[in-house]
Amino acid sequence: MPVAVAVALLVLGSVLFHVFSPWWQTPIASNWGSIDHALDITLWICAAAFVVLNLFMAYAIMRFRHTGGHRAHYEPENASLEKRLTFWTAVGIAGMLAPGLIAWSQYVTVPKDAAVVEATGQQWQWTFRFPGPDGVLGTASVQNITADNSFGVNSRDPYGRDDILVETNELHLPLGKPFKFVLRSKDVLHDFYVPQFRAKMDLVPGIVTYFWMTPTVLGTYEILCAELCGVGHHEMRGTVVVEPQKDFDAWLAEQTTFAQMMAQASPASISAILASSDSCTTSTWGTY
């Protein structure tokens, strides 16, 4: 009897803790309301299963507790019960999977009018690259990285010469414009995550990952690395500033292009950049 009461109180306490908890999702600032909906559906299904199963267990403990003169009925199999449990379990799993699969399909289907920005992670900072007026990011590779070419841009690729390089942890985006985020890592596994955007994706060394999103609310948001990437993991933070298009254009115009970086480099640095591009035959990240 005390165990049954304890289980029932556990259920009640869990429900009250959730209802009155101050820890809720941050206000959404992107187009990914479908991700919130998928999480809400999963939460409700799991909550219903938790409440029903635990209250049934409390009832069974109390109703079928040991008393004098009663003997347990041994029933090793119950096909009808097993079929019902299988059916309702399948319904619950399908109810959780379907919204997530729909949201994922939208998440990786990039609109044709989406602009491109590349986010590169390394221990323990973020850098960003935008295409120039040609609208295409140049190819890049870890083999191209030198002291003056930290982005690994292929100096022989004409598409890369007007690429805009952002070597700080602060990224600016225009309000209401869809962006495809191209993600790559220089060293270990990282994860690009902005909680208010509901958007995150791993950065995997050696390959390119991506997602897309549209910022919908003006403001400044924190970029987190959501994958343990070393002793400085907690310091790997950045900032996304969502602003009107004219402010974004003004900020972008202040950034350095790859061609300008090459023009400012010393002859020795230029020779090293060109030599690294000439020797690069594999591990190319590609043109996006």
PDB file of C-alpha atoms in Angstrom:
ATOM      1  CA  MET A   1       0.000   0.000   0.000  1.00  0.00           C
ATOM      2  CA  PRO A   2       2.721   2.594   0.836  1.00  0.00           C
ATOM      3  CA  VAL A   3       4.464   1.782  -2.465  1.00  0.00           C
ATOM      4  CA  ALA A   4       1.253   2.400  -4.430  1.00  0.00           C
ATOM      5  CA  VAL A   5       0.773   5.758  -2.692  1.00  0.00           C
ATOM      6  CA  ALA A   6       4.399   6.686  -3.375  1.00  0.00           C
ATOM      7  CA  VAL A   7       4.030   5.908  -7.103  1.00  0.00           C
ATOM      8  CA  ALA A   8       0.823   7.951  -7.324  1.00  0.00           C
ATOM      9  CA  LEU A   9       2.482  10.889  -5.558  1.00  0.00           C
ATOM     10  CA  LEU A  10       5.440  10.603  -7.949  1.00  0.00           C
ATOM     11  CA  VAL A  11       3.076  10.956 -10.908  1.00  0.00           C
ATOM     12  CA  LEU A  12       1.309  13.922  -9.332  1.00  0.00           C
ATOM     13  CA  GLY A  13       4.592  15.627  -8.439  1.00  0.00           C
ATOM     14  CA  SER A  14       5.979  15.115 -11.956  1.00  0.00           C
ATOM     15  CA  VAL A  15       2.878  16.643 -13.586  1.00  0.00           C
ATOM     16  CA  LEU A  16       2.862  19.629 -11.209  1.00  0.00           C
ATOM     17  CA  PHE A  17       6.594  20.181 -11.697  1.00  0.00           C
ATOM     18  CA  HIS A  18       6.099  20.339 -15.449  1.00  0.00           C
ATOM     19  CA  VAL A  19       3.054  22.607 -15.294  1.00  0.00           C
ATOM     20  CA  PHE A  20       4.658  25.117 -12.912  1.00  0.00           C
ATOM     21  CA  SER A  21       8.265  24.776 -14.085  1.00  0.00           C
ATOM     22  CA  PRO A  22      10.015  28.039 -15.057  1.00  0.00           C
ATOM     23  CA  TRP A  23      12.142  26.197 -17.619  1.00  0.00           C
ATOM     24  CA  TRP A  24      10.402  26.361 -20.972  1.00  0.00           C
ATOM     25  CA  GLN A  25      11.575  26.688 -24.542  1.00  0.00           C
ATOM     26  CA  THR A  26      12.996  30.048 -25.559  1.00  0.00           C
ATOM     27  CA  PRO A  27      10.702  32.153 -27.791  1.00  0.00           C
ATOM     28  CA  ILE A  28      11.057  30.950 -31.366  1.00  0.00           C
ATOM     29  CA  ALA A  29      12.778  33.317 -33.816  1.00  0.00           C
ATOM     30  CA  SER A  30      12.740  31.309 -37.049  1.00  0.00           C
ATOM     31  CA  ASN A  31      10.413  29.509 -39.425  1.00  0.00           C
ATOM     32  CA  TRP A  32      10.773  26.163 -37.621  1.00  0.00           C
ATOM     33  CA  GLY A  33       7.500  26.042 -35.738  1.00  0.00           C
ATOM     34  CA  SER A  34       7.080  22.498 -37.082  1.00  0.00           C
ATOM     35  CA  ILE A  35      10.007  21.395 -34.908  1.00  0.00           C
ATOM     36  CA  ASP A  36       8.268  22.814 -31.846  1.00  0.00           C
ATOM     37  CA  HIS A  37       5.067  21.026 -32.841  1.00  0.00           C
ATOM     38  CA  ALA A  38       6.925  17.713 -33.206  1.00  0.00           C
ATOM     39  CA  LEU A  39       8.490  18.158 -29.761  1.00  0.00           C
ATOM     40  CA  ASP A  40       5.129  19.066 -28.215  1.00  0.00           C
ATOM     41  CA  ILE A  41       3.446  15.974 -29.690  1.00  0.00           C
ATOM     42  CA  THR A  42       6.279  13.768 -28.393  1.00  0.00           C
ATOM     43  CA  LEU A  43       5.981  15.369 -24.968  1.00  0.00           C
ATOM     44  CA  TRP A  44       2.221  14.794 -24.761  1.00  0.00           C
ATOM     45  CA  ILE A  45       2.440  11.179 -25.923  1.00  0.00           C
ATOM     46  CA  CYS A  46       5.246  10.383 -23.465  1.00  0.00           C
ATOM     47  CA  ALA A  47       3.413  12.221 -20.677  1.00  0.00           C
ATOM     48  CA  ALA A  48       0.200  10.263 -21.316  1.00  0.00           C
ATOM     49  CA  ALA A  49       2.104   6.968 -21.341  1.00  0.00           C
ATOM     50  CA  PHE A  50       3.962   7.914 -18.143  1.00  0.00           C
ATOM     51  CA  VAL A  51       0.785   8.856 -16.271  1.00  0.00           C
ATOM     52  CA  VAL A  52      -1.305   5.894 -17.461  1.00  0.00           C
ATOM     53  CA  LEU A  53       1.348   3.228 -16.907  1.00  0.00           C
ATOM     54  CA  ASN A  54       2.407   4.449 -13.480  1.00  0.00           C
ATOM     55  CA  LEU A  55      -1.145   4.907 -12.225  1.00  0.00           C
ATOM     56  CA  PHE A  56      -1.978   1.429 -13.511  1.00  0.00           C
ATOM     57  CA  MET A  57       1.053   0.092 -11.675  1.00  0.00           C
ATOM     58  CA  ALA A  58      -0.073   1.829  -8.460  1.00  0.00           C
ATOM     59  CA  TYR A  59      -3.570   0.376  -8.927  1.00  0.00           C
ATOM     60  CA  ALA A  60      -2.179  -3.130  -9.563  1.00  0.00           C
ATOM     61  CA  ILE A  61       0.073  -2.939  -6.496  1.00  0.00           C
ATOM     62  CA  MET A  62      -2.890  -1.993  -4.331  1.00  0.00           C
ATOM     63  CA  ARG A  63      -5.563  -4.179  -5.964  1.00  0.00           C
ATOM     64  CA  PHE A  64      -3.512  -7.348  -6.215  1.00  0.00           C
ATOM     65  CA  ARG A  65      -1.384  -7.031  -3.079  1.00  0.00           C
ATOM     66  CA  HIS A  66      -0.821 -10.173  -1.042  1.00  0.00           C
ATOM     67  CA  THR A  67      -3.620 -10.995   1.366  1.00  0.00           C
ATOM     68  CA  GLY A  68      -4.421 -14.144   3.264  1.00  0.00           C
ATOM     69  CA  GLY A  69      -6.504 -16.754   1.434  1.00  0.00           C
ATOM     70  CA  HIS A  70      -5.701 -15.473  -2.078  1.00  0.00           C
ATOM     71  CA  ARG A  71      -3.527 -17.235  -4.627  1.00  0.00           C
ATOM     72  CA  ALA A  72      -2.009 -15.747  -7.766  1.00  0.00           C
ATOM     73  CA  HIS A  73      -3.327 -16.990 -11.099  1.00  0.00           C
ATOM     74  CA  TYR A  74      -0.500 -18.183 -13.322  1.00  0.00           C
ATOM     75  CA  GLU A  75      -0.964 -17.103 -16.945  1.00  0.00           C
ATOM     76  CA  PRO A  76       2.279 -17.347 -18.946  1.00  0.00           C
ATOM     77  CA  GLU A  77       0.696 -16.081 -22.202  1.00  0.00           C
ATOM     78  CA  ASN A  78      -2.163 -13.797 -23.144  1.00  0.00           C
ATOM     79  CA  ALA A  79      -2.375 -13.315 -26.914  1.00  0.00           C
ATOM     80  CA  SER A  80      -5.202 -10.784 -26.708  1.00  0.00           C
ATOM     81  CA  LEU A  81      -3.320  -8.585 -24.234  1.00  0.00           C
ATOM     82  CA  GLU A  82      -0.109  -8.791 -26.257  1.00  0.00           C
ATOM     83  CA  LYS A  83      -1.932  -7.732 -29.438  1.00  0.00           C
ATOM     84  CA  ARG A  84      -3.499  -4.733 -27.713  1.00  0.00           C
ATOM     85  CA  LEU A  85      -0.178  -3.680 -26.206  1.00  0.00           C
ATOM     86  CA  THR A  86       1.564  -4.057 -29.574  1.00  0.00           C
ATOM     87  CA  PHE A  87      -1.132  -2.026 -31.351  1.00  0.00           C
ATOM     88  CA  TRP A  88      -1.141   0.880 -28.907  1.00  0.00           C
ATOM     89  CA  THR A  89       2.653   0.927 -28.692  1.00  0.00           C
ATOM     90  CA  ALA A  90       2.813   1.125 -32.487  1.00  0.00           C
ATOM     91  CA  VAL A  91       0.270   3.969 -32.491  1.00  0.00           C
ATOM     92  CA  GLY A  92       2.324   5.887 -29.929  1.00  0.00           C
ATOM     93  CA  ILE A  93       5.602   5.392 -31.787  1.00  0.00           C
ATOM     94  CA  ALA A  94       4.025   6.377 -35.116  1.00  0.00           C
ATOM     95  CA  GLY A  95       2.527   9.444 -33.459  1.00  0.00           C
ATOM     96  CA  MET A  96       5.987  10.525 -32.314  1.00  0.00           C
ATOM     97  CA  LEU A  97       7.831   9.637 -35.511  1.00  0.00           C
ATOM     98  CA  ALA A  98       5.472  11.101 -38.121  1.00  0.00           C
ATOM     99  CA  PRO A  99       5.693  14.793 -37.102  1.00  0.00           C
ATOM    100  CA  GLY A 100       9.469  14.508 -36.731  1.00  0.00           C
ATOM    101  CA  LEU A 101       9.909  12.921 -40.164  1.00  0.00           C
ATOM    102  CA  ILE A 102       7.756  15.629 -41.749  1.00  0.00           C
ATOM    103  CA  ALA A 103       9.775  18.351 -40.007  1.00  0.00           C
ATOM    104  CA  TRP A 104      13.059  16.681 -41.015  1.00  0.00           C
ATOM    105  CA  SER A 105      11.986  16.471 -44.654  1.00  0.00           C
ATOM    106  CA  GLN A 106      11.348  20.224 -44.621  1.00  0.00           C
ATOM    107  CA  TYR A 107      14.562  20.857 -42.685  1.00  0.00           C
ATOM    108  CA  VAL A 108      16.833  19.409 -45.372  1.00  0.00           C
ATOM    109  CA  THR A 109      14.834  20.578 -48.413  1.00  0.00           C
ATOM    110  CA  VAL A 110      16.459  23.927 -49.131  1.00  0.00           C
ATOM    111  CA  PRO A 111      14.359  26.560 -50.967  1.00  0.00           C
ATOM    112  CA  LYS A 112      15.688  27.566 -54.365  1.00  0.00           C
ATOM    113  CA  ASP A 113      15.857  31.216 -53.344  1.00  0.00           C
ATOM    114  CA  ALA A 114      17.924  30.555 -50.207  1.00  0.00           C
ATOM    115  CA  ALA A 115      21.201  32.417 -49.827  1.00  0.00           C
ATOM    116  CA  VAL A 116      24.308  30.589 -48.590  1.00  0.00           C
ATOM    117  CA  VAL A 117      26.540  31.103 -45.575  1.00  0.00           C
ATOM    118  CA  GLU A 118      29.298  28.788 -44.445  1.00  0.00           C
ATOM    119  CA  ALA A 119      30.008  28.256 -40.739  1.00  0.00           C
ATOM    120  CA  THR A 120      33.317  26.661 -39.803  1.00  0.00           C
ATOM    121  CA  GLY A 121      34.051  25.323 -36.345  1.00  0.00           C
ATOM    122  CA  GLN A 122      37.398  24.738 -34.703  1.00  0.00           C
ATOM    123  CA  GLN A 123      38.594  24.450 -31.124  1.00  0.00           C
ATOM    124  CA  TRP A 124      37.126  26.758 -29.861  1.00  0.00           C
ATOM    125  CA  GLN A 125      35.694  29.410 -32.154  1.00  0.00           C
ATOM    126  CA  TRP A 126      33.441  30.044 -35.147  1.00  0.00           C
ATOM    127  CA  THR A 127      34.216  31.700 -38.474  1.00  0.00           C
ATOM    128  CA  PHE A 128      31.890  32.423 -41.394  1.00  0.00           C
ATOM    129  CA  ARG A 129      32.069  32.848 -45.166  1.00  0.00           C
ATOM    130  CA  PHE A 130      29.577  34.405 -47.560  1.00  0.00           C
ATOM    131  CA  PRO A 131      29.654  34.192 -51.349  1.00  0.00           C
ATOM    132  CA  GLY A 132      30.462  37.417 -53.156  1.00  0.00           C
ATOM    133  CA  PRO A 133      28.500  39.011 -56.019  1.00  0.00           C
ATOM    134  CA  ASP A 134      28.686  35.779 -58.047  1.00  0.00           C
ATOM    135  CA  GLY A 135      26.486  34.091 -55.408  1.00  0.00           C
ATOM    136  CA  VAL A 136      28.703  30.986 -55.252  1.00  0.00           C
ATOM    137  CA  LEU A 137      31.130  29.918 -52.547  1.00  0.00           C
ATOM    138  CA  GLY A 138      34.499  28.854 -53.856  1.00  0.00           C
ATOM    139  CA  THR A 139      35.913  25.429 -53.151  1.00  0.00           C
ATOM    140  CA  ALA A 140      37.857  24.928 -49.943  1.00  0.00           C
ATOM    141  CA  SER A 141      39.944  22.220 -48.331  1.00  0.00           C
ATOM    142  CA  VAL A 142      41.842  21.570 -45.125  1.00  0.00           C
ATOM    143  CA  GLN A 143      44.927  21.107 -47.305  1.00  0.00           C
ATOM    144  CA  ASN A 144      44.688  24.764 -48.337  1.00  0.00           C
ATOM    145  CA  ILE A 145      44.831  26.110 -44.791  1.00  0.00           C
ATOM    146  CA  THR A 146      47.870  28.288 -44.099  1.00  0.00           C
ATOM    147  CA  ALA A 147      48.642  31.039 -41.593  1.00  0.00           C
ATOM    148  CA  ASP A 148      47.092  33.609 -43.954  1.00  0.00           C
ATOM    149  CA  ASN A 149      44.385  31.370 -45.466  1.00  0.00           C
ATOM    150  CA  SER A 150      42.632  30.110 -42.359  1.00  0.00           C
ATOM    151  CA  PHE A 151      39.455  29.337 -44.349  1.00  0.00           C
ATOM    152  CA  GLY A 152      41.267  26.946 -46.697  1.00  0.00           C
ATOM    153  CA  VAL A 153      39.845  28.662 -49.802  1.00  0.00           C
ATOM    154  CA  ASN A 154      41.189  27.351 -53.098  1.00  0.00           C
ATOM    155  CA  SER A 155      43.131  30.281 -54.541  1.00  0.00           C
ATOM    156  CA  ARG A 156      42.872  28.766 -58.047  1.00  0.00           C
ATOM    157  CA  ASP A 157      39.068  28.749 -57.974  1.00  0.00           C
ATOM    158  CA  PRO A 158      37.650  31.943 -59.534  1.00  0.00           C
ATOM    159  CA  TYR A 159      34.433  31.522 -57.548  1.00  0.00           C
ATOM    160  CA  GLY A 160      36.350  31.940 -54.300  1.00  0.00           C
ATOM    161  CA  ARG A 161      38.090  35.234 -54.998  1.00  0.00           C
ATOM    162  CA  ASP A 162      35.061  37.382 -54.118  1.00  0.00           C
ATOM    163  CA  ASP A 163      34.093  35.268 -51.095  1.00  0.00           C
ATOM    164  CA  ILE A 164      33.510  37.391 -47.993  1.00  0.00           C
ATOM    165  CA  LEU A 165      35.424  36.241 -44.910  1.00  0.00           C
ATOM    166  CA  VAL A 166      34.158  36.814 -41.357  1.00  0.00           C
ATOM    167  CA  GLU A 167      36.906  35.901 -38.907  1.00  0.00           C
ATOM    168  CA  THR A 168      35.003  36.829 -35.761  1.00  0.00           C
ATOM    169  CA  ASN A 169      32.394  34.940 -33.744  1.00  0.00           C
ATOM    170  CA  GLU A 170      29.686  37.419 -34.763  1.00  0.00           C
ATOM    171  CA  LEU A 171      27.411  36.529 -37.672  1.00  0.00           C
ATOM    172  CA  HIS A 172      24.847  38.926 -39.159  1.00  0.00           C
ATOM    173  CA  LEU A 173      21.735  37.792 -41.051  1.00  0.00           C
ATOM    174  CA  PRO A 174      18.958  39.792 -42.732  1.00  0.00           C
ATOM    175  CA  LEU A 175      15.440  39.463 -41.383  1.00  0.00           C
ATOM    176  CA  GLY A 176      13.034  37.256 -43.330  1.00  0.00           C
ATOM    177  CA  LYS A 177      15.532  35.827 -45.835  1.00  0.00           C
ATOM    178  CA  PRO A 178      16.070  32.038 -46.045  1.00  0.00           C
ATOM    179  CA  PHE A 179      19.661  30.877 -45.622  1.00  0.00           C
ATOM    180  CA  LYS A 180      21.344  27.561 -46.278  1.00  0.00           C
ATOM    181  CA  PHE A 181      23.996  26.948 -43.624  1.00  0.00           C
ATOM    182  CA  VAL A 182      26.941  24.968 -44.965  1.00  0.00           C
ATOM    183  CA  LEU A 183      28.848  23.489 -42.022  1.00  0.00           C
ATOM    184  CA  ARG A 184      32.374  22.142 -41.783  1.00  0.00           C
ATOM    185  CA  SER A 185      34.918  21.439 -39.066  1.00  0.00           C
ATOM    186  CA  LYS A 186      38.671  21.908 -39.083  1.00  0.00           C
ATOM    187  CA  ASP A 187      39.443  19.478 -36.294  1.00  0.00           C
ATOM    188  CA  VAL A 188      36.901  17.534 -34.207  1.00  0.00           C
ATOM    189  CA  LEU A 189      33.144  17.024 -34.019  1.00  0.00           C
ATOM    190  CA  HIS A 190      31.234  20.240 -33.265  1.00  0.00           C
ATOM    191  CA  ASP A 191      27.551  21.207 -33.434  1.00  0.00           C
ATOM    192  CA  PHE A 192      26.091  24.522 -34.597  1.00  0.00           C
ATOM    193  CA  TYR A 193      23.082  25.420 -32.440  1.00  0.00           C
ATOM    194  CA  VAL A 194      20.995  28.547 -31.925  1.00  0.00           C
ATOM    195  CA  PRO A 195      18.179  27.679 -29.464  1.00  0.00           C
ATOM    196  CA  GLN A 196      15.828  30.430 -30.668  1.00  0.00           C
ATOM    197  CA  PHE A 197      16.157  29.179 -34.255  1.00  0.00           C
ATOM    198  CA  ARG A 198      15.363  25.562 -33.243  1.00  0.00           C
ATOM    199  CA  ALA A 199      18.106  24.707 -35.738  1.00  0.00           C
ATOM    200  CA  LYS A 200      21.174  22.582 -35.070  1.00  0.00           C
ATOM    201  CA  MET A 201      23.459  20.263 -36.978  1.00  0.00           C
ATOM    202  CA  ASP A 202      26.741  18.437 -36.372  1.00  0.00           C
ATOM    203  CA  LEU A 203      29.956  19.613 -38.015  1.00  0.00           C
ATOM    204  CA  VAL A 204      31.782  16.445 -38.994  1.00  0.00           C
ATOM    205  CA  PRO A 205      35.493  16.548 -39.952  1.00  0.00           C
ATOM    206  CA  GLY A 206      36.028  15.629 -43.585  1.00  0.00           C
ATOM    207  CA  ILE A 207      32.469  16.124 -44.829  1.00  0.00           C
ATOM    208  CA  VAL A 208      29.994  18.956 -45.324  1.00  0.00           C
ATOM    209  CA  THR A 209      26.663  19.076 -43.495  1.00  0.00           C
ATOM    210  CA  TYR A 210      23.881  21.603 -43.900  1.00  0.00           C
ATOM    211  CA  PHE A 211      20.463  22.860 -42.893  1.00  0.00           C
ATOM    212  CA  TRP A 212      18.384  25.927 -43.722  1.00  0.00           C
ATOM    213  CA  MET A 213      16.329  28.431 -41.781  1.00  0.00           C
ATOM    214  CA  THR A 214      14.707  31.843 -42.069  1.00  0.00           C
ATOM    215  CA  PRO A 215      15.198  34.325 -39.190  1.00  0.00           C
ATOM    216  CA  THR A 216      11.838  35.883 -38.331  1.00  0.00           C
ATOM    217  CA  VAL A 217      12.511  38.085 -35.299  1.00  0.00           C
ATOM    218  CA  LEU A 218      14.984  40.948 -34.972  1.00  0.00           C
ATOM    219  CA  GLY A 219      17.492  40.499 -32.187  1.00  0.00           C
ATOM    220  CA  THR A 220      20.804  39.103 -31.012  1.00  0.00           C
ATOM    221  CA  TYR A 221      21.065  35.375 -30.308  1.00  0.00           C
ATOM    222  CA  GLU A 222      23.780  33.134 -28.952  1.00  0.00           C
ATOM    223  CA  ILE A 223      25.487  30.437 -31.016  1.00  0.00           C
ATOM    224  CA  LEU A 224      26.379  27.362 -28.979  1.00  0.00           C
ATOM    225  CA  CYS A 225      28.438  24.287 -29.707  1.00  0.00           C
ATOM    226  CA  ALA A 226      26.090  21.461 -28.724  1.00  0.00           C
ATOM    227  CA  GLU A 227      28.733  18.720 -28.992  1.00  0.00           C
ATOM    228  CA  LEU A 228      31.468  18.135 -26.418  1.00  0.00           C
ATOM    229  CA  CYS A 229      34.571  19.143 -28.385  1.00  0.00           C
ATOM    230  CA  GLY A 230      37.325  19.444 -25.794  1.00  0.00           C
ATOM    231  CA  VAL A 231      38.322  21.284 -22.644  1.00  0.00           C
ATOM    232  CA  GLY A 232      37.303  24.662 -24.104  1.00  0.00           C
ATOM    233  CA  HIS A 233      33.884  23.439 -25.261  1.00  0.00           C
ATOM    234  CA  HIS A 234      32.035  25.772 -22.881  1.00  0.00           C
ATOM    235  CA  GLU A 235      33.811  28.788 -24.416  1.00  0.00           C
ATOM    236  CA  MET A 236      32.884  27.974 -28.018  1.00  0.00           C
ATOM    237  CA  ARG A 237      30.170  30.570 -28.368  1.00  0.00           C
ATOM    238  CA  GLY A 238      29.224  33.118 -30.958  1.00  0.00           C
ATOM    239  CA  THR A 239      26.527  35.633 -31.763  1.00  0.00           C
ATOM    240  CA  VAL A 240      23.911  35.926 -34.500  1.00  0.00           C
ATOM    241  CA  VAL A 241      22.548  39.398 -35.138  1.00  0.00           C
ATOM    242  CA  VAL A 242      19.257  39.436 -37.079  1.00  0.00           C
ATOM    243  CA  GLU A 243      18.744  42.873 -38.574  1.00  0.00           C
ATOM    244  CA  PRO A 244      17.019  44.685 -41.468  1.00  0.00           C
ATOM    245  CA  GLN A 245      18.408  44.061 -44.959  1.00  0.00           C
ATOM    246  CA  LYS A 246      20.019  47.519 -45.281  1.00  0.00           C
ATOM    247  CA  ASP A 247      21.919  47.079 -42.005  1.00  0.00           C
ATOM    248  CA  PHE A 248      23.045  43.625 -43.083  1.00  0.00           C
ATOM    249  CA  ASP A 249      24.262  44.955 -46.436  1.00  0.00           C
ATOM    250  CA  ALA A 250      26.220  47.696 -44.673  1.00  0.00           C
ATOM    251  CA  TRP A 251      27.834  45.180 -42.318  1.00  0.00           C
ATOM    252  CA  LEU A 252      28.683  42.790 -45.158  1.00  0.00           C
ATOM    253  CA  ALA A 253      30.321  45.606 -47.136  1.00  0.00           C
ATOM    254  CA  GLU A 254      32.729  46.168 -44.229  1.00  0.00           C
ATOM    255  CA  GLN A 255      34.068  42.596 -44.346  1.00  0.00           C
ATOM    256  CA  THR A 256      37.192  41.448 -46.153  1.00  0.00           C
ATOM    257  CA  THR A 257      37.064  39.382 -49.339  1.00  0.00           C
ATOM    258  CA  PHE A 258      39.465  36.571 -50.138  1.00  0.00           C
ATOM    259  CA  ALA A 259      40.958  38.667 -52.968  1.00  0.00           C
ATOM    260  CA  GLN A 260      41.606  41.551 -50.558  1.00  0.00           C
ATOM    261  CA  MET A 261      43.203  39.165 -48.090  1.00  0.00           C
ATOM    262  CA  MET A 262      45.489  37.863 -50.845  1.00  0.00           C
ATOM    263  CA  ALA A 263      46.395  41.420 -51.860  1.00  0.00           C
ATOM    264  CA  GLN A 264      47.404  42.255 -48.281  1.00  0.00           C
ATOM    265  CA  ALA A 265      49.464  39.093 -47.771  1.00  0.00           C
ATOM    266  CA  SER A 266      53.227  39.024 -48.107  1.00  0.00           C
ATOM    267  CA  PRO A 267      54.839  37.454 -51.199  1.00  0.00           C
ATOM    268  CA  ALA A 268      55.946  34.477 -49.102  1.00  0.00           C
ATOM    269  CA  SER A 269      52.391  33.974 -47.818  1.00  0.00           C
ATOM    270  CA  ILE A 270      50.968  34.212 -51.326  1.00  0.00           C
ATOM    271  CA  SER A 271      53.446  31.600 -52.541  1.00  0.00           C
ATOM    272  CA  ALA A 272      52.434  29.277 -49.696  1.00  0.00           C
ATOM    273  CA  ILE A 273      48.713  29.765 -50.468  1.00  0.00           C
ATOM    274  CA  LEU A 274      49.241  29.076 -54.181  1.00  0.00           C
ATOM    275  CA  ALA A 275      51.421  26.044 -53.459  1.00  0.00           C
ATOM    276  CA  SER A 276      48.826  24.562 -51.105  1.00  0.00           C
ATOM    277  CA  SER A 277      46.121  25.016 -53.761  1.00  0.00           C
ATOM    278  CA  ASP A 278      48.324  23.402 -56.424  1.00  0.00           C
ATOM    279  CA  SER A 279      48.971  20.361 -54.230  1.00  0.00           C
ATOM    280  CA  CYS A 280      45.321  19.906 -53.181  1.00  0.00           C
ATOM    281  CA  THR A 281      43.823  16.966 -55.067  1.00  0.00           C
ATOM    282  CA  THR A 282      41.542  15.449 -52.451  1.00  0.00           C
ATOM    283  CA  SER A 283      39.462  16.344 -49.398  1.00  0.00           C
ATOM    284  CA  THR A 284      37.814  19.264 -51.204  1.00  0.00           C
ATOM    285  CA  TRP A 285      34.692  20.594 -49.539  1.00  0.00           C
ATOM    286  CA  GLY A 286      33.187  21.706 -52.796  1.00  0.00           C
ATOM    287  CA  THR A 287      31.261  24.572 -54.352  1.00  0.00           C
ATOM    288  CA  TYR A 288      27.838  25.365 -52.890  1.00  0.00           C
TER     289      TYR A 288
END
